[in-house]
Amino acid sequence: VTARIEPMTEAELGSEQLLSGFALHLEVSPKIPSGFFEEELRIITSTDPEPLRATVIARKHGAIRLQQLSGAILDPRTLILQLGSFPANTGREAKLLVIVDEKGMTEPFAIKSIDADPSFVTATLEAAGTPSGTVRRYFLNIKVPPGRPHAQRTDTNPGHLKILTNHPSGDGISVGLKLYSN
């Protein structure tokens, strides 16, 4: 994040009925990876020894986007999937919609590798509907198989699902996981 500070113009000051002020112009680099972005900005002034703090929050949409489907609870801001509480002997499944711009792809969109915590969480892709130009839709089936060990992933100790794909942009799928299997 870069910041540019400029004195406010008379017109800007007048519209707010201020005597003086500064305009803060922020720019987030286009080189940030796709997904959720949060960064703290500290502003140091000559009048206060304590810096002013502001949080910059943004989401960069890439070639791959996730959407919640009925029955799944996905926080769109943090991309944390809540699988809830369930018996370990029955397992749990959730399905998300994956929207992929396949522009420039020479082979079908696919999963190359999966890094999951808990390690027994699986994910598979299934084509959904017909393509619209270069945009295709897929179902991402996330599964905690039945009969796995008890696991607890909460706000303080969330799990994750990181999927490396064959998309030429390098974009993948990264989802946090909250679950309690007993």
Tab-separated table of C-alpha atoms in Angstrom:
chain	number	residue	atom	x	y	z
A	1	VAL	CA	0.000	0.000	0.000
A	2	THR	CA	1.382	3.395	-0.928
A	3	ALA	CA	0.028	6.683	0.380
A	4	ARG	CA	0.159	10.196	-1.015
A	5	ILE	CA	-0.730	13.099	1.265
A	6	GLU	CA	-1.884	16.450	-0.143
A	7	PRO	CA	-3.257	19.563	1.518
A	8	MET	CA	-6.988	19.832	0.927
A	9	THR	CA	-8.121	22.459	-1.576
A	10	GLU	CA	-10.206	25.435	-0.490
A	11	ALA	CA	-13.214	23.861	-2.193
A	12	GLU	CA	-12.736	20.609	-0.231
A	13	LEU	CA	-12.271	22.514	3.031
A	14	GLY	CA	-15.307	24.689	2.381
A	15	SER	CA	-17.584	21.750	1.627
A	16	GLU	CA	-16.688	20.239	5.009
A	17	GLN	CA	-16.507	23.596	6.850
A	18	LEU	CA	-12.911	22.951	7.914
A	19	LEU	CA	-10.059	25.390	8.478
A	20	SER	CA	-7.299	23.043	7.321
A	21	GLY	CA	-6.832	19.410	6.399
A	22	PHE	CA	-5.065	16.846	4.309
A	23	ALA	CA	-6.349	14.372	1.763
A	24	LEU	CA	-4.889	10.883	1.948
A	25	HIS	CA	-4.767	9.011	-1.370
A	26	LEU	CA	-4.085	5.280	-1.102
A	27	GLU	CA	-3.092	2.812	-3.773
A	28	VAL	CA	-2.872	-0.960	-3.401
A	29	SER	CA	-0.334	-2.534	-5.735
A	30	PRO	CA	-1.847	-4.555	-8.585
A	31	LYS	CA	0.830	-7.173	-7.808
A	32	ILE	CA	-0.957	-8.390	-4.661
A	33	PRO	CA	-2.200	-11.964	-5.018
A	34	SER	CA	-5.856	-12.654	-5.679
A	35	GLY	CA	-8.065	-12.900	-2.624
A	36	PHE	CA	-8.673	-10.984	0.569
A	37	PHE	CA	-6.202	-8.264	1.566
A	38	GLU	CA	-5.966	-6.500	4.924
A	39	GLU	CA	-3.188	-4.144	5.978
A	40	GLU	CA	-2.817	-1.637	8.808
A	41	LEU	CA	-1.866	1.903	7.856
A	42	ARG	CA	-0.119	4.088	10.452
A	43	ILE	CA	-0.288	7.845	10.002
A	44	ILE	CA	2.210	9.895	11.985
A	45	THR	CA	1.387	13.553	12.520
A	46	SER	CA	3.366	16.434	13.970
A	47	THR	CA	0.717	17.092	16.618
A	48	ASP	CA	0.329	13.661	18.239
A	49	PRO	CA	3.109	11.276	19.315
A	50	GLU	CA	0.744	8.296	18.846
A	51	PRO	CA	0.140	7.331	15.213
A	52	LEU	CA	-3.364	7.249	13.814
A	53	ARG	CA	-4.236	3.728	12.705
A	54	ALA	CA	-6.515	2.746	9.852
A	55	THR	CA	-7.164	-0.639	8.291
A	56	VAL	CA	-7.133	-0.993	4.518
A	57	ILE	CA	-9.330	-3.887	3.386
A	58	ALA	CA	-9.670	-5.025	-0.207
A	59	ARG	CA	-10.430	-8.098	-2.257
A	60	LYS	CA	-8.738	-8.694	-5.556
A	61	HIS	CA	-10.743	-10.874	-7.876
A	62	GLY	CA	-8.590	-13.128	-9.970
A	63	ALA	CA	-9.319	-15.678	-12.637
A	64	ILE	CA	-10.886	-17.986	-10.023
A	65	ARG	CA	-13.788	-16.966	-7.765
A	66	LEU	CA	-15.683	-18.899	-5.095
A	67	GLN	CA	-19.365	-18.604	-4.273
A	68	GLN	CA	-21.421	-20.169	-1.550
A	69	LEU	CA	-24.088	-22.677	-2.516
A	70	SER	CA	-27.162	-23.706	-0.544
A	71	GLY	CA	-26.173	-25.750	2.504
A	72	ALA	CA	-22.639	-24.327	2.718
A	73	ILE	CA	-21.617	-21.456	4.994
A	74	LEU	CA	-18.752	-19.516	3.409
A	75	ASP	CA	-17.755	-16.111	4.780
A	76	PRO	CA	-17.215	-14.074	1.578
A	77	ARG	CA	-14.861	-11.637	3.342
A	78	THR	CA	-12.465	-14.140	4.914
A	79	LEU	CA	-13.209	-17.188	2.720
A	80	ILE	CA	-13.651	-19.394	5.770
A	81	LEU	CA	-15.915	-22.385	5.244
A	82	GLN	CA	-17.863	-23.416	8.336
A	83	LEU	CA	-18.502	-27.140	8.361
A	84	GLY	CA	-20.036	-27.024	11.851
A	85	SER	CA	-20.226	-29.797	14.426
A	86	PHE	CA	-20.765	-33.393	13.290
A	87	PRO	CA	-20.029	-36.981	14.362
A	88	ALA	CA	-16.627	-38.142	13.122
A	89	ASN	CA	-18.129	-41.496	12.110
A	90	THR	CA	-20.521	-39.832	9.617
A	91	GLY	CA	-18.248	-37.124	8.167
A	92	ARG	CA	-19.396	-33.938	6.446
A	93	GLU	CA	-19.572	-32.551	2.913
A	94	ALA	CA	-19.960	-29.062	1.479
A	95	LYS	CA	-20.230	-27.838	-2.084
A	96	LEU	CA	-19.033	-24.458	-3.399
A	97	LEU	CA	-19.365	-22.908	-6.840
A	98	VAL	CA	-16.065	-22.116	-8.565
A	99	ILE	CA	-16.169	-19.627	-11.439
A	100	VAL	CA	-13.085	-19.767	-13.660
A	101	ASP	CA	-12.051	-17.528	-16.530
A	102	GLU	CA	-10.237	-20.060	-18.701
A	103	LYS	CA	-8.916	-17.475	-21.157
A	104	GLY	CA	-5.533	-18.634	-22.418
A	105	MET	CA	-5.913	-22.190	-21.130
A	106	THR	CA	-4.924	-25.005	-23.468
A	107	GLU	CA	-6.080	-27.872	-21.238
A	108	PRO	CA	-9.142	-28.374	-19.020
A	109	PHE	CA	-9.085	-26.672	-15.614
A	110	ALA	CA	-7.905	-29.145	-12.978
A	111	ILE	CA	-6.534	-29.582	-9.482
A	112	LYS	CA	-2.764	-30.226	-9.423
A	113	SER	CA	-2.309	-30.681	-5.667
A	114	ILE	CA	-4.075	-30.178	-2.333
A	115	ASP	CA	-2.676	-29.077	1.014
A	116	ALA	CA	-5.278	-29.634	3.740
A	117	ASP	CA	-5.430	-29.272	7.512
A	118	PRO	CA	-6.814	-31.603	8.790
A	119	SER	CA	-4.933	-33.740	6.302
A	120	PHE	CA	-7.888	-36.058	5.627
A	121	VAL	CA	-10.050	-33.299	4.084
A	122	THR	CA	-10.494	-33.964	0.349
A	123	ALA	CA	-11.621	-31.821	-2.570
A	124	THR	CA	-12.789	-32.672	-6.076
A	125	LEU	CA	-13.969	-30.604	-9.049
A	126	GLU	CA	-17.014	-31.346	-11.168
A	127	ALA	CA	-18.092	-29.362	-14.249
A	128	ALA	CA	-21.332	-27.418	-13.761
A	129	GLY	CA	-23.432	-26.248	-16.693
A	130	THR	CA	-22.273	-25.011	-20.061
A	131	PRO	CA	-19.459	-22.496	-20.605
A	132	SER	CA	-20.199	-18.832	-21.253
A	133	GLY	CA	-17.400	-17.660	-23.527
A	134	THR	CA	-14.156	-18.354	-21.671
A	135	VAL	CA	-15.926	-18.564	-18.290
A	136	ARG	CA	-16.730	-22.009	-16.887
A	137	ARG	CA	-18.373	-23.084	-13.667
A	138	TYR	CA	-17.425	-25.998	-11.452
A	139	PHE	CA	-18.639	-27.518	-8.229
A	140	LEU	CA	-15.914	-27.856	-5.610
A	141	ASN	CA	-16.869	-30.797	-3.405
A	142	ILE	CA	-15.148	-30.596	-0.023
A	143	LYS	CA	-15.392	-33.689	2.106
A	144	VAL	CA	-14.445	-34.844	5.593
A	145	PRO	CA	-14.729	-38.618	5.082
A	146	PRO	CA	-16.541	-40.692	7.705
A	147	GLY	CA	-14.513	-42.612	10.264
A	148	ARG	CA	-11.667	-40.090	10.509
A	149	PRO	CA	-10.133	-38.986	13.826
A	150	HIS	CA	-11.818	-36.308	15.891
A	151	ALA	CA	-10.774	-32.803	14.827
A	152	GLN	CA	-11.423	-29.313	16.103
A	153	ARG	CA	-10.604	-26.243	14.004
A	154	THR	CA	-11.902	-22.954	15.417
A	155	ASP	CA	-11.340	-19.193	15.149
A	156	THR	CA	-8.122	-19.522	17.142
A	157	ASN	CA	-6.929	-22.653	15.302
A	158	PRO	CA	-8.576	-22.735	11.868
A	159	GLY	CA	-7.833	-25.413	9.323
A	160	HIS	CA	-7.211	-24.746	5.658
A	161	LEU	CA	-7.636	-26.112	2.179
A	162	LYS	CA	-5.088	-24.841	-0.346
A	163	ILE	CA	-5.550	-26.086	-3.877
A	164	LEU	CA	-2.943	-25.605	-6.559
A	165	THR	CA	-4.513	-25.566	-10.031
A	166	ASN	CA	-3.234	-25.675	-13.588
A	167	HIS	CA	-4.536	-22.163	-14.342
A	168	PRO	CA	-1.884	-20.158	-16.258
A	169	SER	CA	-2.368	-17.138	-13.948
A	170	GLY	CA	-1.015	-19.177	-11.045
A	171	ASP	CA	-4.273	-18.595	-9.167
A	172	GLY	CA	-5.395	-21.357	-6.876
A	173	ILE	CA	-8.153	-21.879	-4.352
A	174	SER	CA	-7.561	-21.147	-0.686
A	175	VAL	CA	-10.257	-21.630	1.936
A	176	GLY	CA	-10.070	-21.567	5.721
A	177	LEU	CA	-11.915	-24.333	7.568
A	178	LYS	CA	-13.853	-24.333	10.826
A	179	LEU	CA	-15.150	-27.695	11.997
A	180	TYR	CA	-15.722	-29.839	15.054
A	181	SER	CA	-15.924	-33.590	14.511
A	182	ASN	CA	-16.619	-35.560	17.693
